């Protein structure tokens, strides 16, 4: 009996000795150092350098050229400071491996809390970063995120000297192709979900709106583009579909649509549409009230119609400055759609909003004298306004009286619109 | 027995096995970040090593490390690399070397903080103020707002030096406390909203700067910083210009004697005495000597041009105002002339007195002497200006004042005709006399750029000067 006990002791001793070395090969510190070294090698190991795209908290997209050396030095320039400057960088193991530009350089200009340097608010700069955590890295793309302000920063490996040289170009491709669509409203189907889409290339902003339980859901992201390839700073998630960017963005004449391919290889087709996805019927009333509060509101770009800006040719009128929509006054009890040019003139409209929230203009007279040279244009202008189907009013921007912006879109075909601002 | 052997052998075997379990682990591990960060050393790193680490064991950290800042959520940017050496060189010459000269290496190595952290922008605070530096636990000084530094700009050098001496003052009192009596000098006027007041308002209450009102410690180190960075003449000049005011105008007697703000003057003088005693008793440092060495170091760093290069038409200063009640050491020869003129003016049919005079360099060949007079018991304290034109030709700051043959007939010159007979001694002090534009640091030490004057070339004991 005693022997069994002794052998038991023997085996326990034997088993307690077993080391389980397979799960972890090296110490955490060693692996951390290896990871940092790998990232550094990745940054250094390029033939032409990196092109960086940074999205600031003030929603500006800035482009950088960067070349890293293995001596903790980096050469960089940016679209806002094109002269090359050398400074230092370091990779540090913080919460995650982190790339830090640790002496002052081009990227710090927009970070500077002195507003005369950064052009941002005092104490804030452009609300951006110069310390970035690695989120993920592939052979030609490194995705980073700022430590302090969570700015998104992409480093794309330049494939050629030319690509690097061209990186500060302002590409018009997206805007040009997108503007070939003629309607105000545009639709795209993403993974079975019907979305209203808007791409504002001036602000590099990409917006999708869709319905969820009959409520509008808005997904907004910023992007940067090289030629007709655009990449989002954040992933758009719609149901099961994730989109990081679009390739080969172009207008297809046959399909009368903008076609592109998502980074995932799926088709992305933007079609013309005459109706909004969901129309907010209370907005026309807000617009009328805002006009009354402002006295008059203005459309500086005239009417977009027939597929082009100023489609009615209003800007060719002698001395044209803007269109006004003037609230009723003591002398004129209806609205005046005033043309502000060398002289002021315009139709007087009785404005009604029907039960569907559609605004309909009925002419009751004319204010001022229409110059004879302007008669043709004036008639087209009145005809456009008085289309019997009327207009949608879409709120683009809310806020104080001086901040609000509304679009007025023709119901008949959705191809004519004007933008009203204070 | 056999059983017993078996038992023993089993124990031995199991012990042996247990022993074999000992892991032979390597105790040296390459811990990330341990032993300091590694980067390829540059010439700058070598310079800092030779000038700070080797002689004083002070680390100068100029590369960004958010954790070194007090508030890690603020937007601050790193220093420009090419400014690190100029900044640290100025600090070495105007802060380290004066202390070492006066008190020796050992003192400095023992008490100087062990780390500098440098950053490029200021730290903006929500109350609208900016932080330019901090000192922590006697061991570390953070210097901010260095990206605007220019080593050849005296004001930039002085600003850094002020911050430096301010923060080192904190290091000193963090080591040896200040007497609690200090805060009883101006107990009621410390305020958390010090930034809503100007330096001028603070001085009228007995504080050297607006920031001094923040708390007793900052008050004390602002005194140290101002005394060292500004120098003795600057400090004395602040004291000598504290007067009781009626609104913005200095309160004065019927005969034109300014009423001194004795309360504020005494408080500031008492605070200075506290600083002198503290440095002497606790640290064995003579303030006067440290001031002298520091001022010389600043002057060596950014050479002050000769005064004649700064005074004249199109130059930094275009006029010199002389007011005997605001300064202390005007030459007796000038004062005699001034007072004699005053005595006869006071006995005039319209009794008045000369308050101050101004020499304006209005062109390359013209100096206008403006005599400002005030009627006795006048309510209008701005007085009346009487202008006298002199022809001059200034060569290397030397000129002779020739009374112009024709004087204009505009109002100020009409005023001049009314009093010129009475103030003849004053006019004669200038007429046909040769002067040289000079600093007066031979009369008042450390007074360059605080005061500037003109000396009679034939008589160095006859001179006038004004506050710049």
PDB file of N, CA and C in Angstrom, chain A residues 274-356:
ATOM      1  N   UNK A 274     -36.149  60.541 -59.932  1.00  0.00           N
ATOM      2  CA  UNK A 274     -36.892  61.802 -59.918  1.00  0.00           C
ATOM      3  C   UNK A 274     -37.445  62.145 -58.537  1.00  0.00           C
ATOM      4  N   UNK A 275     -37.552  61.154 -57.653  1.00  0.00           N
ATOM      5  CA  UNK A 275     -38.196  61.399 -56.345  1.00  0.00           C
ATOM      6  C   UNK A 275     -37.205  61.197 -55.201  1.00  0.00           C
ATOM      7  N   UNK A 276     -37.429  61.917 -54.110  1.00  0.00           N
ATOM      8  CA  UNK A 276     -36.615  61.623 -52.917  1.00  0.00           C
ATOM      9  C   UNK A 276     -37.031  60.284 -52.317  1.00  0.00           C
ATOM     10  N   UNK A 277     -36.143  59.677 -51.600  1.00  0.00           N
ATOM     11  CA  UNK A 277     -36.428  58.391 -50.957  1.00  0.00           C
ATOM     12  C   UNK A 277     -37.544  58.554 -49.935  1.00  0.00           C
ATOM     13  N   UNK A 278     -37.418  59.611 -49.147  1.00  0.00           N
ATOM     14  CA  UNK A 278     -38.496  59.944 -48.219  1.00  0.00           C
ATOM     15  C   UNK A 278     -38.586  61.459 -48.166  1.00  0.00           C
ATOM     16  N   UNK A 279     -39.748  61.970 -48.499  1.00  0.00           N
ATOM     17  CA  UNK A 279     -39.890  63.424 -48.557  1.00  0.00           C
ATOM     18  C   UNK A 279     -40.424  63.955 -47.238  1.00  0.00           C
ATOM     19  N   UNK A 280     -39.758  64.975 -46.710  1.00  0.00           N
ATOM     20  CA  UNK A 280     -40.210  65.581 -45.460  1.00  0.00           C
ATOM     21  C   UNK A 280     -41.173  66.713 -45.794  1.00  0.00           C
ATOM     22  N   UNK A 281     -42.464  66.459 -45.605  1.00  0.00           N
ATOM     23  CA  UNK A 281     -43.492  67.378 -46.103  1.00  0.00           C
ATOM     24  C   UNK A 281     -43.569  68.681 -45.313  1.00  0.00           C
ATOM     25  N   UNK A 282     -42.929  68.718 -44.140  1.00  0.00           N
ATOM     26  CA  UNK A 282     -43.018  69.947 -43.342  1.00  0.00           C
ATOM     27  C   UNK A 282     -41.959  70.971 -43.742  1.00  0.00           C
ATOM     28  N   UNK A 283     -41.019  70.560 -44.576  1.00  0.00           N
ATOM     29  CA  UNK A 283     -39.907  71.456 -44.895  1.00  0.00           C
ATOM     30  C   UNK A 283     -40.331  72.706 -45.691  1.00  0.00           C
ATOM     31  N   UNK A 284     -41.252  72.597 -46.692  1.00  0.00           N
ATOM     32  CA  UNK A 284     -41.634  73.806 -47.439  1.00  0.00           C
ATOM     33  C   UNK A 284     -42.121  74.946 -46.531  1.00  0.00           C
ATOM     34  N   UNK A 285     -42.864  74.569 -45.485  1.00  0.00           N
ATOM     35  CA  UNK A 285     -43.351  75.597 -44.551  1.00  0.00           C
ATOM     36  C   UNK A 285     -42.163  76.292 -43.866  1.00  0.00           C
ATOM     37  N   UNK A 286     -41.157  75.471 -43.476  1.00  0.00           N
ATOM     38  CA  UNK A 286     -39.958  76.042 -42.833  1.00  0.00           C
ATOM     39  C   UNK A 286     -39.259  77.017 -43.789  1.00  0.00           C
ATOM     40  N   UNK A 287     -39.249  76.610 -45.059  1.00  0.00           N
ATOM     41  CA  UNK A 287     -38.581  77.431 -46.067  1.00  0.00           C
ATOM     42  C   UNK A 287     -39.295  78.782 -46.234  1.00  0.00           C
ATOM     43  N   UNK A 288     -40.638  78.739 -46.295  1.00  0.00           N
ATOM     44  CA  UNK A 288     -41.423  79.970 -46.431  1.00  0.00           C
ATOM     45  C   UNK A 288     -41.200  80.869 -45.205  1.00  0.00           C
ATOM     46  N   UNK A 289     -41.197  80.242 -44.006  1.00  0.00           N
ATOM     47  CA  UNK A 289     -40.996  81.017 -42.770  1.00  0.00           C
ATOM     48  C   UNK A 289     -39.608  81.640 -42.747  1.00  0.00           C
ATOM     49  N   UNK A 290     -38.627  80.864 -43.208  1.00  0.00           N
ATOM     50  CA  UNK A 290     -37.239  81.351 -43.227  1.00  0.00           C
ATOM     51  C   UNK A 290     -37.121  82.536 -44.187  1.00  0.00           C
ATOM     52  N   UNK A 291     -37.814  82.450 -45.344  1.00  0.00           N
ATOM     53  CA  UNK A 291     -37.823  83.548 -46.302  1.00  0.00           C
ATOM     54  C   UNK A 291     -38.413  84.810 -45.660  1.00  0.00           C
ATOM     55  N   UNK A 292     -39.516  84.612 -44.917  1.00  0.00           N
ATOM     56  CA  UNK A 292     -40.154  85.750 -44.260  1.00  0.00           C
ATOM     57  C   UNK A 292     -39.218  86.368 -43.227  1.00  0.00           C
ATOM     58  N   UNK A 293     -38.523  85.495 -42.459  1.00  0.00           N
ATOM     59  CA  UNK A 293     -37.610  86.003 -41.429  1.00  0.00           C
ATOM     60  C   UNK A 293     -36.420  86.727 -42.058  1.00  0.00           C
ATOM     61  N   UNK A 294     -36.018  86.294 -43.246  1.00  0.00           N
ATOM     62  CA  UNK A 294     -34.848  86.885 -43.893  1.00  0.00           C
ATOM     63  C   UNK A 294     -35.200  88.105 -44.736  1.00  0.00           C
ATOM     64  N   UNK A 295     -36.502  88.290 -45.062  1.00  0.00           N
ATOM     65  CA  UNK A 295     -36.885  89.350 -45.999  1.00  0.00           C
ATOM     66  C   UNK A 295     -36.829  88.804 -47.414  1.00  0.00           C
ATOM     67  N   UNK A 296     -35.665  88.324 -47.790  1.00  0.00           N
ATOM     68  CA  UNK A 296     -35.544  87.581 -49.044  1.00  0.00           C
ATOM     69  C   UNK A 296     -34.378  86.621 -48.911  1.00  0.00           C
ATOM     70  N   UNK A 297     -34.403  85.563 -49.723  1.00  0.00           N
ATOM     71  CA  UNK A 297     -33.279  84.626 -49.754  1.00  0.00           C
ATOM     72  C   UNK A 297     -32.770  84.570 -51.196  1.00  0.00           C
ATOM     73  N   UNK A 298     -31.535  84.075 -51.378  1.00  0.00           N
ATOM     74  CA  UNK A 298     -30.899  84.225 -52.689  1.00  0.00           C
ATOM     75  C   UNK A 298     -30.358  82.912 -53.246  1.00  0.00           C
ATOM     76  N   UNK A 299     -30.395  82.805 -54.571  1.00  0.00           N
ATOM     77  CA  UNK A 299     -29.756  81.696 -55.280  1.00  0.00           C
ATOM     78  C   UNK A 299     -28.710  82.312 -56.208  1.00  0.00           C
ATOM     79  N   UNK A 300     -27.451  82.145 -55.832  1.00  0.00           N
ATOM     80  CA  UNK A 300     -26.374  82.851 -56.537  1.00  0.00           C
ATOM     81  C   UNK A 300     -26.006  82.184 -57.852  1.00  0.00           C
ATOM     82  N   UNK A 301     -26.357  80.879 -57.992  1.00  0.00           N
ATOM     83  CA  UNK A 301     -25.950  80.142 -59.183  1.00  0.00           C
ATOM     84  C   UNK A 301     -27.088  79.991 -60.190  1.00  0.00           C
ATOM     85  N   UNK A 302     -28.179  80.695 -59.977  1.00  0.00           N
ATOM     86  CA  UNK A 302     -29.289  80.562 -60.904  1.00  0.00           C
ATOM     87  C   UNK A 302     -29.951  79.192 -60.783  1.00  0.00           C
ATOM     88  N   UNK A 303     -30.566  78.745 -61.864  1.00  0.00           N
ATOM     89  CA  UNK A 303     -31.225  77.428 -61.897  1.00  0.00           C
ATOM     90  C   UNK A 303     -30.306  76.410 -62.529  1.00  0.00           C
ATOM     91  N   UNK A 304     -30.176  75.225 -61.909  1.00  0.00           N
ATOM     92  CA  UNK A 304     -29.560  74.113 -62.606  1.00  0.00           C
ATOM     93  C   UNK A 304     -30.688  73.456 -63.407  1.00  0.00           C
ATOM     94  N   UNK A 305     -30.509  73.343 -64.709  1.00  0.00           N
ATOM     95  CA  UNK A 305     -31.576  72.729 -65.519  1.00  0.00           C
ATOM     96  C   UNK A 305     -30.975  72.106 -66.760  1.00  0.00           C
ATOM     97  N   UNK A 306     -31.669  71.147 -67.325  1.00  0.00           N
ATOM     98  CA  UNK A 306     -31.244  70.493 -68.568  1.00  0.00           C
ATOM     99  C   UNK A 306     -29.817  69.950 -68.472  1.00  0.00           C
ATOM    100  N   UNK A 307     -29.447  69.465 -67.307  1.00  0.00           N
ATOM    101  CA  UNK A 307     -28.137  68.818 -67.169  1.00  0.00           C
ATOM    102  C   UNK A 307     -26.973  69.755 -67.028  1.00  0.00           C
ATOM    103  N   UNK A 308     -27.228  71.034 -66.884  1.00  0.00           N
ATOM    104  CA  UNK A 308     -26.079  71.914 -66.673  1.00  0.00           C
ATOM    105  C   UNK A 308     -26.400  73.006 -65.656  1.00  0.00           C
ATOM    106  N   UNK A 309     -25.330  73.492 -64.997  1.00  0.00           N
ATOM    107  CA  UNK A 309     -25.483  74.618 -64.084  1.00  0.00           C
ATOM    108  C   UNK A 309     -25.964  75.804 -64.911  1.00  0.00           C
ATOM    109  N   UNK A 310     -26.824  76.627 -64.342  1.00  0.00           N
ATOM    110  CA  UNK A 310     -27.391  77.773 -65.063  1.00  0.00           C
ATOM    111  C   UNK A 310     -27.963  77.331 -66.417  1.00  0.00           C
ATOM    112  N   UNK A 311     -28.783  76.309 -66.390  1.00  0.00           N
ATOM    113  CA  UNK A 311     -29.349  75.749 -67.614  1.00  0.00           C
ATOM    114  C   UNK A 311     -30.279  76.707 -68.342  1.00  0.00           C
ATOM    115  N   UNK A 312     -30.785  77.735 -67.644  1.00  0.00           N
ATOM    116  CA  UNK A 312     -31.688  78.681 -68.293  1.00  0.00           C
ATOM    117  C   UNK A 312     -30.926  79.881 -68.852  1.00  0.00           C
ATOM    118  N   UNK A 313     -29.624  79.939 -68.616  1.00  0.00           N
ATOM    119  CA  UNK A 313     -28.817  81.048 -69.138  1.00  0.00           C
ATOM    120  C   UNK A 313     -29.047  82.360 -68.410  1.00  0.00           C
ATOM    121  N   UNK A 314     -29.517  82.291 -67.140  1.00  0.00           N
ATOM    122  CA  UNK A 314     -29.784  83.530 -66.394  1.00  0.00           C
ATOM    123  C   UNK A 314     -28.525  84.356 -66.186  1.00  0.00           C
ATOM    124  N   UNK A 315     -27.406  83.672 -66.050  1.00  0.00           N
ATOM    125  CA  UNK A 315     -26.156  84.400 -65.772  1.00  0.00           C
ATOM    126  C   UNK A 315     -25.709  85.229 -66.961  1.00  0.00           C
ATOM    127  N   UNK A 316     -26.306  84.987 -68.134  1.00  0.00           N
ATOM    128  CA  UNK A 316     -25.919  85.786 -69.311  1.00  0.00           C
ATOM    129  C   UNK A 316     -26.693  87.101 -69.366  1.00  0.00           C
ATOM    130  N   UNK A 317     -27.693  87.268 -68.469  1.00  0.00           N
ATOM    131  CA  UNK A 317     -28.442  88.522 -68.458  1.00  0.00           C
ATOM    132  C   UNK A 317     -27.518  89.673 -68.039  1.00  0.00           C
ATOM    133  N   UNK A 318     -27.736  90.856 -68.655  1.00  0.00           N
ATOM    134  CA  UNK A 318     -26.855  91.997 -68.395  1.00  0.00           C
ATOM    135  C   UNK A 318     -26.797  92.308 -66.895  1.00  0.00           C
ATOM    136  N   UNK A 319     -25.591  92.258 -66.331  1.00  0.00           N
ATOM    137  CA  UNK A 319     -25.369  92.641 -64.931  1.00  0.00           C
ATOM    138  C   UNK A 319     -25.921  91.654 -63.920  1.00  0.00           C
ATOM    139  N   UNK A 320     -26.130  90.376 -64.330  1.00  0.00           N
ATOM    140  CA  UNK A 320     -26.738  89.410 -63.407  1.00  0.00           C
ATOM    141  C   UNK A 320     -25.896  89.238 -62.138  1.00  0.00           C
ATOM    142  N   UNK A 321     -26.577  89.290 -60.994  1.00  0.00           N
ATOM    143  CA  UNK A 321     -25.874  89.044 -59.728  1.00  0.00           C
ATOM    144  C   UNK A 321     -26.430  87.834 -58.996  1.00  0.00           C
ATOM    145  N   UNK A 322     -27.761  87.723 -58.954  1.00  0.00           N
ATOM    146  CA  UNK A 322     -28.345  86.584 -58.225  1.00  0.00           C
ATOM    147  C   UNK A 322     -29.847  86.540 -58.445  1.00  0.00           C
ATOM    148  N   UNK A 323     -30.448  85.414 -58.037  1.00  0.00           N
ATOM    149  CA  UNK A 323     -31.902  85.335 -57.963  1.00  0.00           C
ATOM    150  C   UNK A 323     -32.308  85.540 -56.511  1.00  0.00           C
ATOM    151  N   UNK A 324     -33.385  86.285 -56.301  1.00  0.00           N
ATOM    152  CA  UNK A 324     -33.926  86.422 -54.951  1.00  0.00           C
ATOM    153  C   UNK A 324     -35.329  85.840 -54.913  1.00  0.00           C
ATOM    154  N   UNK A 325     -35.702  85.315 -53.756  1.00  0.00           N
ATOM    155  CA  UNK A 325     -37.097  84.965 -53.512  1.00  0.00           C
ATOM    156  C   UNK A 325     -37.536  85.869 -52.372  1.00  0.00           C
ATOM    157  N   UNK A 326     -38.395  86.864 -52.730  1.00  0.00           N
ATOM    158  CA  UNK A 326     -38.680  87.943 -51.787  1.00  0.00           C
ATOM    159  C   UNK A 326     -40.007  87.689 -51.076  1.00  0.00           C
ATOM    160  N   UNK A 327     -39.967  87.786 -49.746  1.00  0.00           N
ATOM    161  CA  UNK A 327     -41.182  87.575 -48.947  1.00  0.00           C
ATOM    162  C   UNK A 327     -42.181  88.713 -49.213  1.00  0.00           C
ATOM    163  N   UNK A 328     -43.482  88.439 -49.001  1.00  0.00           N
ATOM    164  CA  UNK A 328     -44.488  89.495 -49.208  1.00  0.00           C
ATOM    165  C   UNK A 328     -44.188  90.730 -48.367  1.00  0.00           C
ATOM    166  N   UNK A 329     -44.504  91.894 -48.922  1.00  0.00           N
ATOM    167  CA  UNK A 329     -44.276  93.144 -48.207  1.00  0.00           C
ATOM    168  C   UNK A 329     -45.595  93.900 -48.113  1.00  0.00           C
ATOM    169  N   UNK A 330     -45.527  95.111 -47.535  1.00  0.00           N
ATOM    170  CA  UNK A 330     -46.730  95.929 -47.398  1.00  0.00           C
ATOM    171  C   UNK A 330     -47.296  96.281 -48.776  1.00  0.00           C
ATOM    172  N   UNK A 331     -46.408  96.427 -49.769  1.00  0.00           N
ATOM    173  CA  UNK A 331     -46.876  96.851 -51.090  1.00  0.00           C
ATOM    174  C   UNK A 331     -47.181  95.659 -52.005  1.00  0.00           C
ATOM    175  N   UNK A 332     -46.415  94.564 -51.864  1.00  0.00           N
ATOM    176  CA  UNK A 332     -46.671  93.378 -52.700  1.00  0.00           C
ATOM    177  C   UNK A 332     -47.086  92.233 -51.784  1.00  0.00           C
ATOM    178  N   UNK A 333     -48.315  91.780 -51.924  1.00  0.00           N
ATOM    179  CA  UNK A 333     -48.821  90.816 -50.952  1.00  0.00           C
ATOM    180  C   UNK A 333     -48.411  89.385 -51.286  1.00  0.00           C
ATOM    181  N   UNK A 334     -47.751  89.161 -52.439  1.00  0.00           N
ATOM    182  CA  UNK A 334     -47.264  87.831 -52.783  1.00  0.00           C
ATOM    183  C   UNK A 334     -45.736  87.821 -52.875  1.00  0.00           C
ATOM    184  N   UNK A 335     -45.171  86.620 -53.173  1.00  0.00           N
ATOM    185  CA  UNK A 335     -43.728  86.520 -53.318  1.00  0.00           C
ATOM    186  C   UNK A 335     -43.275  87.063 -54.665  1.00  0.00           C
ATOM    187  N   UNK A 336     -42.092  87.643 -54.706  1.00  0.00           N
ATOM    188  CA  UNK A 336     -41.507  88.083 -55.969  1.00  0.00           C
ATOM    189  C   UNK A 336     -40.254  87.242 -56.225  1.00  0.00           C
ATOM    190  N   UNK A 337     -40.194  86.612 -57.415  1.00  0.00           N
ATOM    191  CA  UNK A 337     -39.001  85.833 -57.789  1.00  0.00           C
ATOM    192  C   UNK A 337     -38.069  86.767 -58.545  1.00  0.00           C
ATOM    193  N   UNK A 338     -37.422  87.646 -57.810  1.00  0.00           N
ATOM    194  CA  UNK A 338     -36.688  88.771 -58.375  1.00  0.00           C
ATOM    195  C   UNK A 338     -35.380  88.334 -59.039  1.00  0.00           C
ATOM    196  N   UNK A 339     -35.101  88.876 -60.220  1.00  0.00           N
ATOM    197  CA  UNK A 339     -33.795  88.721 -60.850  1.00  0.00           C
ATOM    198  C   UNK A 339     -33.010  89.988 -60.525  1.00  0.00           C
ATOM    199  N   UNK A 340     -31.898  89.822 -59.847  1.00  0.00           N
ATOM    200  CA  UNK A 340     -31.087  90.993 -59.510  1.00  0.00           C
ATOM    201  C   UNK A 340     -29.998  91.109 -60.574  1.00  0.00           C
ATOM    202  N   UNK A 341     -30.161  92.078 -61.474  1.00  0.00           N
ATOM    203  CA  UNK A 341     -29.203  92.286 -62.568  1.00  0.00           C
ATOM    204  C   UNK A 341     -28.979  93.791 -62.686  1.00  0.00           C
ATOM    205  N   UNK A 342     -28.696  94.288 -63.869  1.00  0.00           N
ATOM    206  CA  UNK A 342     -28.506  95.739 -64.036  1.00  0.00           C
ATOM    207  C   UNK A 342     -29.708  96.501 -63.491  1.00  0.00           C
ATOM    208  N   UNK A 343     -30.906  95.950 -63.778  1.00  0.00           N
ATOM    209  CA  UNK A 343     -32.102  96.433 -63.088  1.00  0.00           C
ATOM    210  C   UNK A 343     -32.740  95.209 -62.447  1.00  0.00           C
ATOM    211  N   UNK A 344     -33.680  95.477 -61.520  1.00  0.00           N
ATOM    212  CA  UNK A 344     -34.332  94.358 -60.844  1.00  0.00           C
ATOM    213  C   UNK A 344     -35.737  94.153 -61.410  1.00  0.00           C
ATOM    214  N   UNK A 345     -36.062  92.913 -61.683  1.00  0.00           N
ATOM    215  CA  UNK A 345     -37.407  92.610 -62.188  1.00  0.00           C
ATOM    216  C   UNK A 345     -37.694  91.148 -61.912  1.00  0.00           C
ATOM    217  N   UNK A 346     -38.969  90.788 -61.959  1.00  0.00           N
ATOM    218  CA  UNK A 346     -39.288  89.388 -61.716  1.00  0.00           C
ATOM    219  C   UNK A 346     -40.777  89.156 -61.638  1.00  0.00           C
ATOM    220  N   UNK A 347     -41.187  87.891 -61.810  1.00  0.00           N
ATOM    221  CA  UNK A 347     -42.601  87.566 -61.710  1.00  0.00           C
ATOM    222  C   UNK A 347     -43.070  87.617 -60.252  1.00  0.00           C
ATOM    223  N   UNK A 348     -44.356  87.937 -60.096  1.00  0.00           N
ATOM    224  CA  UNK A 348     -44.957  87.872 -58.762  1.00  0.00           C
ATOM    225  C   UNK A 348     -45.738  86.562 -58.693  1.00  0.00           C
ATOM    226  N   UNK A 349     -45.510  85.782 -57.631  1.00  0.00           N
ATOM    227  CA  UNK A 349     -46.129  84.453 -57.526  1.00  0.00           C
ATOM    228  C   UNK A 349     -47.015  84.349 -56.297  1.00  0.00           C
ATOM    229  N   UNK A 350     -48.150  83.712 -56.515  1.00  0.00           N
ATOM    230  CA  UNK A 350     -48.936  83.242 -55.375  1.00  0.00           C
ATOM    231  C   UNK A 350     -48.344  81.861 -55.073  1.00  0.00           C
ATOM    232  N   UNK A 351     -47.877  81.662 -53.842  1.00  0.00           N
ATOM    233  CA  UNK A 351     -47.168  80.427 -53.489  1.00  0.00           C
ATOM    234  C   UNK A 351     -48.068  79.549 -52.636  1.00  0.00           C
ATOM    235  N   UNK A 352     -48.334  78.312 -53.088  1.00  0.00           N
ATOM    236  CA  UNK A 352     -49.152  77.417 -52.264  1.00  0.00           C
ATOM    237  C   UNK A 352     -48.403  76.110 -52.008  1.00  0.00           C
ATOM    238  N   UNK A 353     -48.691  75.503 -50.861  1.00  0.00           N
ATOM    239  CA  UNK A 353     -48.094  74.204 -50.535  1.00  0.00           C
ATOM    240  C   UNK A 353     -49.241  73.195 -50.489  1.00  0.00           C
ATOM    241  N   UNK A 354     -49.203  72.161 -51.339  1.00  0.00           N
ATOM    242  CA  UNK A 354     -50.315  71.195 -51.321  1.00  0.00           C
ATOM    243  C   UNK A 354     -50.133  70.152 -50.218  1.00  0.00           C
ATOM    244  N   UNK A 355     -51.093  69.231 -50.134  1.00  0.00           N
ATOM    245  CA  UNK A 355     -51.098  68.286 -48.998  1.00  0.00           C
ATOM    246  C   UNK A 355     -49.891  67.353 -49.026  1.00  0.00           C
ATOM    247  N   UNK A 356     -49.224  67.216 -50.196  1.00  0.00           N
ATOM    248  CA  UNK A 356     -48.021  66.378 -50.279  1.00  0.00           C
ATOM    249  C   UNK A 356     -46.741  67.177 -50.020  1.00  0.00           C
TER     250      UNK A 356
END
